Each structure stands twice: as C-alpha cells, then as structure tokens.
Tab-separated table of C-alpha atoms and ligand atoms in Angstrom:
chain	number	residue	atom	x	y	z
A	1	MET	CA	13.828	-13.396	17.091
A	2	LYS	CA	15.692	-10.268	15.932
A	3	ILE	CA	13.450	-8.087	13.856
A	4	SER	CA	13.511	-4.563	11.744
A	5	ILE	CA	10.808	-2.991	10.710
A	6	VAL	CA	11.186	-0.100	8.012
A	7	GLY	CA	8.770	2.515	8.370
A	8	ALA	CA	7.701	3.498	11.864
A	9	GLY	CA	4.093	4.715	11.035
A	10	TYR	CA	0.725	3.360	11.985
A	11	VAL	CA	1.733	-0.226	10.864
A	12	GLY	CA	5.040	-0.121	11.729
A	13	LEU	CA	4.877	1.135	15.321
A	14	VAL	CA	2.002	-1.177	16.123
A	15	THR	CA	3.819	-4.200	14.600
A	16	GLY	CA	7.184	-3.431	16.120
A	17	GLY	CA	5.407	-2.476	19.799
A	18	CYS	CA	3.303	-6.020	19.605
A	19	LEU	CA	6.009	-8.172	18.090
A	20	ALA	CA	8.368	-6.681	21.031
A	21	GLU	CA	5.440	-7.506	23.487
A	22	LEU	CA	5.719	-10.823	22.487
A	23	GLY	CA	9.014	-11.023	23.410
A	24	HIS	CA	10.976	-10.481	20.172
A	25	GLN	CA	13.877	-7.998	19.916
A	26	VAL	CA	12.736	-4.914	17.644
A	27	MET	CA	14.635	-2.229	15.802
A	28	CYS	CA	12.233	0.152	13.924
A	29	ILE	CA	13.687	2.332	11.419
A	30	ASP	CA	12.190	5.665	9.651
A	31	SER	CA	14.080	7.952	7.464
A	32	ASP	CA	11.995	10.921	9.240
A	33	ALA	CA	14.390	12.039	11.796
A	34	ALA	CA	11.904	13.777	13.852
A	35	LYS	CA	9.715	11.238	13.975
A	36	VAL	CA	12.637	8.652	15.356
A	37	ALA	CA	13.734	11.898	17.963
A	38	THR	CA	10.090	11.754	18.920
A	39	LEU	CA	10.206	8.098	19.912
A	40	ASN	CA	13.780	8.034	21.307
A	41	ALA	CA	12.256	10.798	23.854
A	42	ALA	CA	9.378	8.425	24.775
A	43	GLY	CA	6.821	9.971	22.478
A	44	LEU	CA	4.507	8.874	19.931
A	45	PRO	CA	4.109	10.681	16.443
A	46	ILE	CA	0.811	9.099	16.021
A	47	TYR	CA	-2.456	8.558	18.205
A	48	GLU	CA	-3.522	4.848	18.744
A	49	PRO	CA	-5.154	3.390	21.767
A	50	GLY	CA	-2.599	1.538	24.156
A	51	LEU	CA	0.259	2.125	21.699
A	52	GLN	CA	1.792	4.664	24.245
A	53	GLU	CA	1.666	2.221	27.473
A	54	LEU	CA	2.947	-0.555	24.994
A	55	MET	CA	6.020	1.379	23.681
A	56	ALA	CA	6.834	2.183	27.170
A	57	ARG	CA	6.793	-1.227	28.642
A	58	ASN	CA	8.706	-2.628	25.714
A	59	ARG	CA	11.228	0.410	26.097
A	60	ALA	CA	11.669	-0.182	29.528
A	61	GLU	CA	12.523	-3.884	28.985
A	62	GLY	CA	15.166	-3.078	26.404
A	63	ARG	CA	12.897	-5.023	23.623
A	64	ILE	CA	12.312	-2.152	20.984
A	65	HIS	CA	14.620	0.445	19.734
A	66	PHE	CA	14.410	3.289	17.055
A	67	THR	CA	17.068	4.394	14.515
A	68	THR	CA	17.356	6.569	11.383
A	69	ASP	CA	20.364	4.186	10.336
A	70	MET	CA	19.553	1.503	7.640
A	71	ALA	CA	23.109	0.126	8.034
A	72	GLN	CA	22.355	-0.705	11.784
A	73	ALA	CA	18.620	-2.122	11.039
A	74	VAL	CA	19.942	-4.329	8.466
A	75	GLU	CA	22.550	-5.727	10.750
A	76	HIS	CA	20.095	-6.272	13.690
A	77	GLY	CA	16.861	-8.438	11.553
A	78	GLU	CA	16.782	-12.131	10.761
A	79	VAL	CA	13.369	-10.619	9.112
A	80	ILE	CA	13.132	-7.352	7.980
A	81	PHE	CA	9.720	-5.988	7.254
A	82	ILE	CA	8.820	-2.992	5.056
A	83	ALA	CA	5.916	-1.300	6.321
A	84	VAL	CA	6.270	2.247	4.376
A	85	GLY	CA	3.708	4.135	2.846
A	86	THR	CA	2.179	3.101	-0.595
A	87	PRO	CA	-0.056	6.285	-1.627
A	88	SER	CA	-1.788	6.770	-4.883
A	89	LYS	CA	0.031	8.081	-7.921
A	90	GLU	CA	-2.548	10.637	-9.754
A	91	ASP	CA	-3.742	7.914	-12.087
A	92	GLY	CA	-4.714	5.859	-8.980
A	93	SER	CA	-1.768	3.228	-9.243
A	94	ALA	CA	0.115	2.740	-6.168
A	95	ASP	CA	3.113	5.023	-5.653
A	96	LEU	CA	5.815	2.259	-5.042
A	97	GLN	CA	8.881	4.729	-4.641
A	98	HIS	CA	9.093	4.366	-0.941
A	99	VAL	CA	9.248	0.682	-1.192
A	100	LEU	CA	11.395	0.350	-3.668
A	101	ALA	CA	13.976	2.780	-2.601
A	102	VAL	CA	13.904	0.751	1.121
A	103	ALA	CA	14.366	-2.236	-1.156
A	104	THR	CA	17.489	-0.287	-2.676
A	105	GLN	CA	18.768	0.802	0.833
A	106	ILE	CA	18.549	-2.877	2.367
A	107	GLY	CA	20.421	-4.259	-0.359
A	108	ARG	CA	23.115	-1.574	0.046
A	109	HIS	CA	23.792	-3.361	3.220
A	110	LEU	CA	23.080	-6.898	3.194
A	111	LYS	CA	25.953	-9.114	4.267
A	112	LYS	CA	24.057	-11.973	5.509
A	113	PHE	CA	20.767	-14.017	4.304
A	114	LYS	CA	17.795	-12.218	5.734
A	115	VAL	CA	14.087	-12.475	5.182
A	116	ILE	CA	12.490	-9.481	3.570
A	117	VAL	CA	8.560	-9.310	4.333
A	118	ASN	CA	6.652	-6.811	2.325
A	119	LYS	CA	3.749	-5.604	5.199
A	120	SER	CA	2.892	-2.618	3.021
A	121	THR	CA	-0.097	-2.629	0.550
A	122	VAL	CA	1.217	-3.434	-2.884
A	123	PRO	CA	0.087	-4.317	-6.191
A	124	VAL	CA	0.589	-7.852	-7.501
A	125	GLY	CA	4.208	-8.199	-8.746
A	126	THR	CA	5.659	-5.777	-6.367
A	127	ALA	CA	7.734	-8.758	-4.591
A	128	TYR	CA	9.718	-9.549	-7.971
A	129	ARG	CA	10.254	-5.989	-7.944
A	130	VAL	CA	11.459	-5.291	-4.713
A	131	GLN	CA	13.779	-8.747	-5.207
A	132	LYS	CA	15.041	-6.737	-8.236
A	133	CYS	CA	16.061	-3.788	-6.622
A	134	LEU	CA	17.908	-5.873	-3.687
A	135	GLN	CA	19.815	-8.173	-6.017
A	136	ASP	CA	20.598	-5.266	-8.416
A	137	GLU	CA	22.581	-3.563	-5.419
A	138	LEU	CA	24.035	-7.097	-4.507
A	139	ASN	CA	25.375	-7.415	-8.046
A	140	LYS	CA	27.028	-3.797	-7.725
A	141	ARG	CA	29.014	-4.840	-4.727
A	142	GLY	CA	29.787	-7.928	-6.649
A	143	ILE	CA	27.429	-10.620	-4.736
A	144	GLN	CA	26.130	-13.408	-6.511
A	145	GLU	CA	25.302	-15.532	-3.484
A	146	SER	CA	21.401	-15.245	-2.507
A	147	LEU	CA	21.100	-13.443	0.602
A	148	PHE	CA	17.481	-12.908	0.763
A	149	GLU	CA	13.981	-13.893	0.221
A	150	VAL	CA	11.055	-11.843	-0.462
A	151	ILE	CA	7.924	-12.496	0.758
A	152	SER	CA	4.298	-10.942	1.552
A	153	ASN	CA	2.549	-10.483	4.510
A	154	PRO	CA	-0.233	-8.067	4.090
A	155	GLU	CA	-1.435	-6.279	7.227
A	156	PHE	CA	-5.423	-6.186	7.929
A	157	LEU	CA	-5.318	-4.174	11.283
A	158	LYS	CA	-7.832	-1.371	11.377
A	159	GLU	CA	-6.265	1.915	13.028
A	160	GLY	CA	-8.258	2.734	16.387
A	161	ALA	CA	-8.020	-1.018	17.188
A	162	ALA	CA	-4.886	-1.848	15.766
A	163	ILE	CA	-3.245	-3.700	19.224
A	164	LYS	CA	-6.144	-5.575	19.370
A	165	ASP	CA	-6.327	-6.535	15.411
A	166	PHE	CA	-2.819	-7.604	15.658
A	167	MET	CA	-2.615	-9.505	18.751
A	168	HIS	CA	-5.861	-11.047	17.788
A	169	PRO	CA	-5.788	-11.779	14.252
A	170	ASP	CA	-8.482	-13.098	12.336
A	171	ARG	CA	-5.545	-14.772	9.934
A	172	ILE	CA	-2.291	-14.167	9.157
A	173	VAL	CA	-1.665	-13.966	5.534
A	174	ILE	CA	1.909	-15.031	4.321
A	175	GLY	CA	2.712	-15.288	0.457
A	176	LEU	CA	5.893	-17.809	0.169
A	177	ASP	CA	7.120	-18.864	-3.406
A	178	ALA	CA	8.847	-22.126	-3.788
A	179	SER	CA	12.707	-21.634	-3.658
A	180	PRO	CA	15.662	-23.217	-2.400
A	181	ASN	CA	15.155	-20.982	1.055
A	182	TYR	CA	11.484	-22.172	1.429
A	183	ASN	CA	11.978	-24.358	4.658
A	184	THR	CA	14.466	-21.843	6.356
A	185	VAL	CA	11.850	-19.078	5.614
A	186	HIS	CA	8.641	-20.988	6.526
A	187	GLN	CA	10.367	-22.101	9.776
A	188	LYS	CA	11.107	-18.215	10.712
A	189	MET	CA	7.760	-17.099	10.140
A	190	GLU	CA	6.080	-19.866	11.764
A	191	LEU	CA	8.675	-19.304	14.743
A	192	LEU	CA	7.802	-15.415	14.672
A	193	TYR	CA	3.695	-15.626	14.789
A	194	SER	CA	3.588	-19.046	16.991
A	195	SER	CA	2.051	-17.162	19.584
A	196	PHE	CA	-0.841	-16.567	17.384
A	197	ASN	CA	-1.171	-20.687	16.542
A	198	ARG	CA	-1.306	-22.005	19.654
A	199	HIS	CA	-5.103	-22.350	19.875
A	200	HIS	CA	-5.607	-22.877	16.113
A	201	ALA	CA	-3.692	-22.233	12.823
A	202	ARG	CA	-4.424	-18.863	11.758
A	203	THR	CA	-1.604	-18.739	9.044
A	204	ILE	CA	-2.944	-18.968	5.572
A	205	TRP	CA	-0.017	-19.818	3.486
A	206	MET	CA	-0.090	-19.234	-0.372
A	207	ASP	CA	1.907	-17.873	-3.202
A	208	VAL	CA	3.260	-14.123	-3.200
A	209	ARG	CA	1.157	-13.045	-5.940
A	210	SER	CA	-1.890	-14.393	-4.136
A	211	ALA	CA	-1.186	-12.837	-1.034
A	212	GLU	CA	-0.743	-9.351	-2.607
A	213	LEU	CA	-4.229	-9.904	-4.430
A	214	THR	CA	-5.637	-11.003	-1.134
A	215	LYS	CA	-5.080	-7.548	0.464
A	216	TYR	CA	-6.872	-5.339	-2.195
A	217	ALA	CA	-9.557	-8.039	-2.657
A	218	ALA	CA	-10.669	-7.764	1.253
A	219	ASN	CA	-10.244	-3.583	1.284
A	220	ALA	CA	-12.077	-3.875	-1.894
A	221	MET	CA	-14.961	-6.015	-0.308
A	222	LEU	CA	-15.257	-4.153	2.774
A	223	ALA	CA	-15.518	-0.781	0.537
A	224	THR	CA	-18.542	-2.773	-1.302
A	225	ARG	CA	-20.209	-3.178	1.734
A	226	ILE	CA	-20.269	0.301	2.997
A	227	SER	CA	-21.169	1.688	-0.711
A	228	PHE	CA	-23.787	-0.926	-0.890
A	229	MET	CA	-25.353	0.186	2.349
A	230	ASN	CA	-25.188	3.747	1.281
A	231	GLU	CA	-27.205	3.195	-1.979
A	232	ILE	CA	-29.601	1.487	0.187
A	233	ALA	CA	-29.735	4.387	2.460
A	234	ASN	CA	-30.394	6.608	-0.023
A	235	LEU	CA	-33.037	4.716	-1.421
A	236	ALA	CA	-34.668	4.128	2.116
A	237	ASP	CA	-34.627	7.958	2.124
A	238	LEU	CA	-36.912	8.282	-0.751
A	239	MET	CA	-39.287	5.512	0.224
A	240	GLY	CA	-39.528	6.079	3.669
A	241	ALA	CA	-37.624	2.902	5.064
A	242	ASP	CA	-35.352	3.240	7.957
A	243	VAL	CA	-31.844	1.761	6.768
A	244	ASP	CA	-30.839	0.705	10.672
A	245	SER	CA	-33.945	-1.853	10.465
A	246	VAL	CA	-32.725	-3.068	7.152
A	247	ARG	CA	-29.187	-3.350	8.376
A	248	ARG	CA	-30.151	-5.497	11.249
A	249	GLY	CA	-32.462	-7.506	9.282
A	250	ILE	CA	-29.701	-8.777	6.734
A	251	GLY	CA	-26.940	-8.643	9.280
A	252	ALA	CA	-28.841	-11.435	11.048
A	253	ASP	CA	-28.269	-13.451	7.926
A	254	ALA	CA	-25.268	-15.857	8.855
A	255	ARG	CA	-24.209	-15.415	4.851
A	256	ILE	CA	-23.726	-11.664	5.769
A	257	GLY	CA	-23.073	-10.665	9.142
A	258	HIS	CA	-23.138	-7.561	10.665
A	259	GLY	CA	-19.993	-5.854	9.861
A	260	PHE	CA	-19.533	-3.203	7.649
A	261	LEU	CA	-22.920	-2.413	7.099
A	262	TYR	CA	-23.384	0.918	8.379
A	263	ALA	CA	-24.469	3.896	5.913
A	264	GLY	CA	-22.835	7.119	6.253
A	265	THR	CA	-20.455	9.715	4.842
A	266	GLY	CA	-18.724	7.374	2.507
A	267	TYR	CA	-15.635	5.484	3.411
A	268	GLY	CA	-12.220	7.416	3.841
A	269	GLY	CA	-8.901	6.976	5.288
A	270	SER	CA	-5.568	5.731	4.752
A	271	CYS	CA	-6.619	2.478	3.130
A	272	PHE	CA	-9.774	1.979	1.029
A	273	PRO	CA	-9.858	4.728	-1.014
A	274	LYS	CA	-6.105	4.287	-2.532
A	275	ASP	CA	-6.638	0.523	-2.201
A	276	THR	CA	-9.944	0.787	-4.177
A	277	ARG	CA	-7.918	3.014	-6.851
A	278	ALA	CA	-5.212	0.778	-7.043
A	279	LEU	CA	-7.058	-2.309	-7.452
A	280	ILE	CA	-8.805	-0.375	-10.681
A	281	GLN	CA	-5.647	0.486	-11.981
A	282	THR	CA	-3.905	-2.687	-11.585
A	283	ALA	CA	-7.256	-4.323	-13.607
A	284	LEU	CA	-6.496	-1.702	-16.423
A	285	ASP	CA	-3.056	-2.353	-16.683
A	286	CYS	CA	-3.745	-5.885	-17.651
A	287	GLY	CA	-6.424	-4.980	-20.251
A	288	SER	CA	-9.402	-5.732	-17.681
A	289	GLN	CA	-11.740	-3.385	-15.599
A	290	MET	CA	-13.052	-3.758	-12.137
A	291	LYS	CA	-16.745	-3.126	-12.778
A	292	VAL	CA	-17.915	-3.644	-9.171
A	293	VAL	CA	-15.373	-1.730	-7.609
A	294	THR	CA	-15.314	1.132	-10.075
A	295	ALA	CA	-19.285	1.597	-9.073
A	296	VAL	CA	-18.168	1.307	-5.325
A	297	GLU	CA	-15.902	4.092	-5.800
A	298	ASN	CA	-18.464	6.288	-7.899
A	299	VAL	CA	-21.223	5.600	-5.127
A	300	ASN	CA	-18.389	6.685	-2.177
A	301	ASP	CA	-17.568	10.109	-4.459
A	302	HIS	CA	-21.482	10.789	-4.146
A	303	GLN	CA	-22.096	9.893	-0.816
A	304	LYS	CA	-19.500	12.933	0.032
A	305	THR	CA	-21.522	15.138	-1.206
A	306	LEU	CA	-24.464	14.176	0.504
A	307	LEU	CA	-24.465	16.640	3.734
A	308	VAL	CA	-23.515	19.593	1.574
A	309	ASN	CA	-26.604	19.113	-0.502
A	310	ARG	CA	-28.903	18.541	2.659
A	311	LEU	CA	-27.225	21.692	3.633
A	312	ILE	CA	-27.865	23.983	0.624
A	313	GLN	CA	-31.433	22.589	0.738
A	314	ASN	CA	-31.721	24.278	3.848
A	315	PHE	CA	-29.359	27.648	3.541
A	316	GLY	CA	-29.504	27.939	-0.350
A	317	GLU	CA	-25.802	27.754	-1.978
A	318	ASP	CA	-24.632	30.755	-0.561
A	319	LEU	CA	-23.153	29.987	2.819
A	320	SER	CA	-21.247	33.708	3.527
A	321	GLY	CA	-21.085	34.343	7.155
A	322	LEU	CA	-22.640	31.592	8.207
A	323	LYS	CA	-21.299	29.279	11.046
A	324	PHE	CA	-21.107	25.667	10.692
A	325	ALA	CA	-19.886	23.479	13.376
A	326	ILE	CA	-18.131	19.816	12.118
A	327	TRP	CA	-18.073	17.233	15.175
A	328	GLY	CA	-14.897	14.625	14.452
A	329	MET	CA	-12.374	15.730	11.922
A	330	ALA	CA	-10.158	12.003	11.862
A	331	PHE	CA	-11.495	9.487	9.303
A	332	LYS	CA	-12.624	7.217	12.120
A	333	PRO	CA	-12.806	7.482	15.613
A	334	ASN	CA	-9.916	6.574	18.153
A	335	THR	CA	-7.462	7.642	15.586
A	336	ASP	CA	-5.945	11.279	14.496
A	337	ASP	CA	-5.226	9.788	11.026
A	338	MET	CA	-6.529	12.689	8.564
A	339	ARG	CA	-5.554	11.096	5.250
A	340	ASP	CA	-8.397	11.067	3.001
A	341	ALA	CA	-10.966	11.725	5.831
A	342	PRO	CA	-14.427	12.617	4.506
A	343	SER	CA	-14.445	15.651	6.614
A	344	ILE	CA	-11.724	17.357	4.407
A	345	ALA	CA	-14.097	17.068	1.125
A	346	ILE	CA	-17.159	18.194	3.289
A	347	VAL	CA	-15.457	21.219	5.369
A	348	GLN	CA	-13.968	22.197	1.805
A	349	THR	CA	-17.068	22.541	0.202
A	350	LEU	CA	-18.728	24.593	3.088
A	351	LEU	CA	-15.618	26.914	2.715
A	352	ASP	CA	-15.747	27.515	-0.577
A	353	ALA	CA	-19.648	28.170	-0.091
A	354	GLY	CA	-18.288	31.248	2.543
A	355	ALA	CA	-19.294	29.332	5.551
A	356	ILE	CA	-17.153	29.700	8.578
A	357	VAL	CA	-16.569	26.485	10.239
A	358	HIS	CA	-15.881	25.593	13.525
A	359	ALA	CA	-14.586	22.234	14.404
A	360	HIS	CA	-13.779	19.622	17.214
A	361	ASP	CA	-11.929	16.043	17.169
A	362	PRO	CA	-10.663	14.601	20.577
A	363	GLU	CA	-7.167	13.822	19.037
A	364	GLY	CA	-7.221	15.058	15.093
A	365	MET	CA	-7.378	18.527	15.465
A	366	GLU	CA	-4.008	19.098	15.288
A	367	GLU	CA	-3.492	17.227	11.945
A	368	ALA	CA	-6.727	18.547	10.752
A	369	ALA	CA	-5.368	21.905	11.287
A	370	LYS	CA	-2.578	21.353	8.914
A	371	ILE	CA	-4.725	20.573	6.318
A	372	LEU	CA	-7.592	22.971	6.649
A	373	PRO	CA	-5.845	26.024	8.237
A	374	ASP	CA	-9.154	27.999	7.641
A	375	VAL	CA	-10.934	25.991	10.417
A	376	VAL	CA	-11.322	27.178	13.904
A	377	MET	CA	-10.263	24.301	15.942
A	378	ALA	CA	-12.595	24.328	19.119
A	379	ASP	CA	-11.967	22.742	22.684
A	380	SER	CA	-15.151	21.261	22.890
A	381	ALA	CA	-18.114	19.483	20.992
A	382	TYR	CA	-20.594	22.214	22.501
A	383	SER	CA	-18.203	25.491	21.992
A	384	ALA	CA	-17.942	24.251	18.354
A	385	ALA	CA	-21.419	24.745	18.145
A	386	GLN	CA	-21.823	27.943	19.999
A	387	ASP	CA	-24.204	30.114	17.495
A	388	ALA	CA	-23.741	27.905	14.635
A	389	TYR	CA	-26.566	27.575	12.434
A	390	ALA	CA	-25.943	23.656	11.709
A	391	VAL	CA	-23.730	20.734	13.342
A	392	ALA	CA	-22.546	17.993	11.532
A	393	LEU	CA	-21.620	14.977	13.128
A	394	VAL	CA	-19.207	13.458	10.544
A	395	THR	CA	-17.120	11.062	12.594
A	396	GLU	CA	-18.795	8.850	15.562
A	397	TRP	CA	-16.414	9.373	18.252
A	398	ASP	CA	-17.981	7.894	21.812
A	399	ALA	CA	-17.810	11.878	23.017
A	400	TYR	CA	-20.502	12.703	20.570
A	401	ARG	CA	-22.936	9.964	21.642
A	402	ALA	CA	-24.614	11.438	24.431
A	403	LEU	CA	-24.593	14.949	24.075
A	404	ASP	CA	-27.399	17.058	25.830
A	405	LEU	CA	-29.261	17.933	22.876
A	406	LYS	CA	-31.559	20.442	24.558
A	407	LYS	CA	-28.330	22.457	25.870
A	408	LEU	CA	-26.820	22.412	22.254
A	409	HIS	CA	-30.088	23.460	20.714
A	410	ALA	CA	-29.927	26.237	23.278
A	411	ALA	CA	-26.510	27.400	22.254
A	412	MET	CA	-27.340	27.386	18.500
A	413	ALA	CA	-28.235	29.944	16.263
A	414	GLY	CA	-30.007	27.735	13.675
A	415	ASP	CA	-31.685	24.275	14.620
A	416	VAL	CA	-30.189	21.837	11.719
A	417	LEU	CA	-28.565	18.856	13.182
A	418	VAL	CA	-26.880	16.745	10.530
A	419	ASP	CA	-26.156	13.066	11.834
A	420	LEU	CA	-23.975	11.193	9.181
A	421	ARG	CA	-23.340	8.319	11.502
A	422	ASN	CA	-27.107	7.873	12.806
A	423	ILE	CA	-25.952	8.065	16.595
A	424	TYR	CA	-28.887	10.096	18.055
A	425	ARG	CA	-32.641	8.655	17.411
A	426	PRO	CA	-34.670	11.129	15.395
A	427	GLU	CA	-37.488	11.139	17.848
A	428	GLU	CA	-35.064	12.375	20.918
A	429	ALA	CA	-33.372	15.134	18.285
A	430	GLN	CA	-36.601	16.287	17.113
A	431	ALA	CA	-37.837	16.721	20.664
A	432	ALA	CA	-35.136	18.896	21.748
A	433	GLY	CA	-36.049	21.262	18.823
A	434	PHE	CA	-33.842	19.874	15.866
A	435	ASN	CA	-34.560	19.961	12.518
A	436	TYR	CA	-32.564	16.533	12.275
A	437	VAL	CA	-31.299	15.308	9.291
A	438	SER	CA	-29.648	11.747	9.317
A	439	VAL	CA	-28.740	8.837	6.672
A	440	GLY	CA	-31.663	6.611	5.283
A	441	ARG	CA	-33.914	6.986	8.482
B	1	NAD	P1	2.622	5.691	7.297
B	1	NAD	O1	2.590	7.121	6.345
B	1	NAD	O2	2.110	5.962	8.760
B	1	NAD	O3	3.978	5.205	8.107
B	1	NAD	C1	5.055	5.236	6.702
B	1	NAD	C2	6.319	5.514	7.437
B	1	NAD	O4	7.519	5.198	6.257
B	1	NAD	C3	6.809	7.089	7.770
B	1	NAD	O5	6.875	7.282	9.014
B	1	NAD	C4	7.552	7.517	6.746
B	1	NAD	O6	8.526	8.146	7.065
B	1	NAD	C5	8.494	6.356	6.713
B	1	NAD	N1	9.143	5.932	5.254
B	1	NAD	C6	8.799	6.352	4.185
B	1	NAD	N2	10.077	6.072	3.273
B	1	NAD	C7	11.019	5.861	4.259
B	1	NAD	C8	12.235	5.135	3.878
B	1	NAD	N3	12.867	5.201	2.832
B	1	NAD	N4	13.278	4.943	4.637
B	1	NAD	C9	12.682	4.321	6.122
B	1	NAD	N5	11.334	5.158	6.538
B	1	NAD	C10	10.641	5.547	5.261
B	1	NAD	O7	1.907	4.456	6.789
B	1	NAD	P2	1.234	3.295	7.393
B	1	NAD	O8	-0.712	3.987	7.717
B	1	NAD	O9	1.924	2.834	8.526
B	1	NAD	O10	0.869	2.417	6.103
B	1	NAD	C11	1.961	1.439	5.351
B	1	NAD	C12	1.671	0.640	4.777
B	1	NAD	O11	0.760	-0.383	5.085
B	1	NAD	C13	0.760	0.994	3.440
B	1	NAD	O12	1.152	0.373	2.430
B	1	NAD	C14	-0.685	0.920	4.007
B	1	NAD	O13	-1.285	0.798	2.932
B	1	NAD	C15	-0.935	-0.107	4.703
B	1	NAD	N6	-1.763	-0.769	5.566
B	1	NAD	C16	-1.830	0.496	6.249
B	1	NAD	C17	-2.933	0.191	7.362
B	1	NAD	C18	-3.390	1.437	8.092
B	1	NAD	O14	-4.281	1.288	8.661
B	1	NAD	N7	-2.676	2.452	8.332
B	1	NAD	C19	-3.712	-1.161	7.517
B	1	NAD	C20	-3.198	-1.976	6.687
B	1	NAD	C21	-2.260	-1.687	5.856
C-alpha cells in the first residue's frame, strides 16, 4: 500500500521503516528541513537500535522516501498517519497545536479519499477536532464531498526496543466509528496490518474515543506500577527489607506479572510524565479527578529527589567544588532521548548546590549537552568518575553493568556509589571499598 507519515521522529521513523520493511511504499514528511536533509543523506536524526540498518535496506529497495512537501505526501498516501509531538502545555494538558496544524495542512491538499490515522497520543475527542480542521479546509475550497475518515491507532512502542515492539506487537488498537466509509476503512487497515494478524488476530477494534483513552490508560497503568514499587522500595529501606526479593515475590503471581516492577529514579521520558499529566487534566476538564494517577505523579516527583537527599546526607547542602559523576543521561538505555529524563533534575540540583558534574552516556551525550551545557561530557564511565567524590548510576545501560569496582574506587577522590538502578550487589560494592547506596535494599 502507499502510506504517508507526517512527523519523522521516534514514532514516525520507526513506523515508516517497519511498514516499508513489510513491503509498503512509504513517504515520511517532516516540517524540519534539517531532519529531512539528514534522512535524505542516508543519516538518522535519532538513535534507535537497528533503525539505521532498517532504513538503509528500505532506501536501497526504493520503499521509503523523505520530504518536506505536504502536497506530495498527501498525494502519495492512501493512508496518512499523523505522528507529530503532543508535548505538555503549562497546565499539564496535551498541546495539540502540531496535530491540528497537520490536519489543516492535509486539508489544504486533499483531492481524493484518504484515511487519516492519528498515531500521536491525544486526548479523547481529538479525532473530532482533526476532522473539523480537515473539513474547514475543504469547505474553504468549496468541496462538500466526504474525502476522509479520521481514525485512531495509538502507538505502544518503547524507545530502545521500538522496532521489535512495532514488528511484534502485543496488540494493535484501532478506533473507528460507524460511518458510510466504515467498510472501506476497515478493509484498508486490515490490509495494512495483515502481516501481524496471520498467526492470530492482534487487532482490537473499538470506537475512536475508546482508542484515544486506551493509550493514556496504558501509560498511566505502567506509571502506577513504577510509583508503587518506588514506594515499596522506600519502605523496604526503612524496614531493612530488600525490594528485589519483594519484586520477585510478587512478580511470580500471574495476576501481577514481572514487568515494570523495578524501583529506581522514578519514570521520565517522552511519554509517561506528559501522558499522566494530560490524563489528570482531561479528568479535571470534565469535572472529575484521577486520584490514583495524581498520587502516582506525586510519588514520582518525590523519587527524583532521592539521589540528591542521599548525597546531602553524605556531603552537606553545599557541594561547592566537589566533583560528581553521572552515568547515564538518556531517560532509559538504548536511546538518545533526553525528554523529561530523570538525569536532568538530578544534575540541575547538583549544579545548583555548587557541584562540578561530569557525565557519560553511550548515545545521549550530544542531546544532554544541549540541555545541560555546564556538564562536562566524558568519553568513558571511568573517566567521568576520575577524582569524583561520588558516582551516581542513573540510567542502566549495559555498559555500566559489569565495571571493575576496585579500579573505579581507586580512581575516585571519594567512596560514594549511588546505584539508582540496583545493578550491583551491595556486598560486591562494599567489598570494593564503596559506601554503596541503592534503592530499597
Ligand atoms: P518527536 O518529537 O520525536 O517527532 C515528532 C516530529 O514531528 C518531529 O520531527 C517534528 O519536526 C515533526 N513535526 C511537528 N510538526 C510538524 C508539521 N506540522 N508537519 C510535519 N512534521 C511536523 O515525537 P515522537 O516521540 O515520535 O512522538 C510522536 C507522538 O507519538 C507523540 O504524541 C507521542 O506521545 C507519541 N508516542 C511516542 C512514543 C515514544 O516512545 N516516543 C511512543 C508512543 C507514542
């Protein structure tokens, strides 16, 4: 099929690359000309494992193209995905300006029937607003005919494992309302995703509003598990229990399962913080309250102060002239994405207290340097830690899992190792001479 994807970011590029891999003819359009130039020069504007190879293969086969030209993209795709950003507004609600601007731009160029698929994470009712923008543009051009159907197909991929998630989805949620176009649209979407439904049906069909809400409910549920475990970990610390044992003990219960039960720095990233905030705001807008999700957010905010509090216990409130090392800046391993990364709040608090911060991240340092220009980026985990008073492991990249703790200890000026991901065994770190701090152990 011919597919167009508006927004060549983490979701748009993975969706485009994977659909091209399945044999579809894909055109990705982005308003950022520099991004499109990079893509057209065989580069990638983001880091995602496997994406470079996937793109190279499909570029070579002529199945994927990149443009800034909306007219060309609208002409090309019989199905047009919207995959632009929906960041938080100041009040926490989702900022829909990019989604609605894209709808207006598509409307300007529509000449024949297209399925408009909203893949961005958007509050309930957005499909209707997209539809209105499209229709307004058609009306301006004097076109009364129904030239589109707006449907919802939220994305559940995880950065760092995005290609695997897209190619092996647990489920594909499609929200499609009753309309004269229902059968045509249903058939097109069945065809588009047919390779995923061969073994057993993975597509869950529902109405548009339910699909929009499903995405927020999924992220809020995952965020809830994280905050819940962080509270259990903090209690374990106070009571002398080990949160890792508790995690295994509850995860073995089939009703609970093992996923998303790790205590740590609190969630960050491009989705959970903004999506929980938006869900809370959506409820307020309709006179209701998301009490659980509000608590989840409060616990998460508190968790981010944990590291700094532990350091203050050791060094006092004035950290002037003391060097600290941070391992892992991206919000999770295997991405360069710094949006809402827990490292930002942690580093900023250290800098505000006068500390000198050196950091290392296998892929995220370029992005991190844009946000935290006062941090010295080091070329290895060891060089970041050289002469440091404390090291904090913030993001659990594989590169930090088996470091030589004795060598590390010898290179440092101090002996504090704050392991916010519970990677090392306390006995091992203590044997290497560290004053070792982890979460809930
Ligand atoms: P992103 O910021 O990486 O990419 C968005 C792209 O859209 C950017 O390249 C931007 O230049 C482009 N864009 C903005 N306005 C445009 C316009 N008018 N015309 C053309 N291009 C335009 O964002 P992302 O992380 O890919 O997220 C996109 C959406 O998917 C968001 O709603 C997000 O919540 C959702 N989502 C993200 C993830 C994730 O892991 N990143 C997972 C699931 C869902």
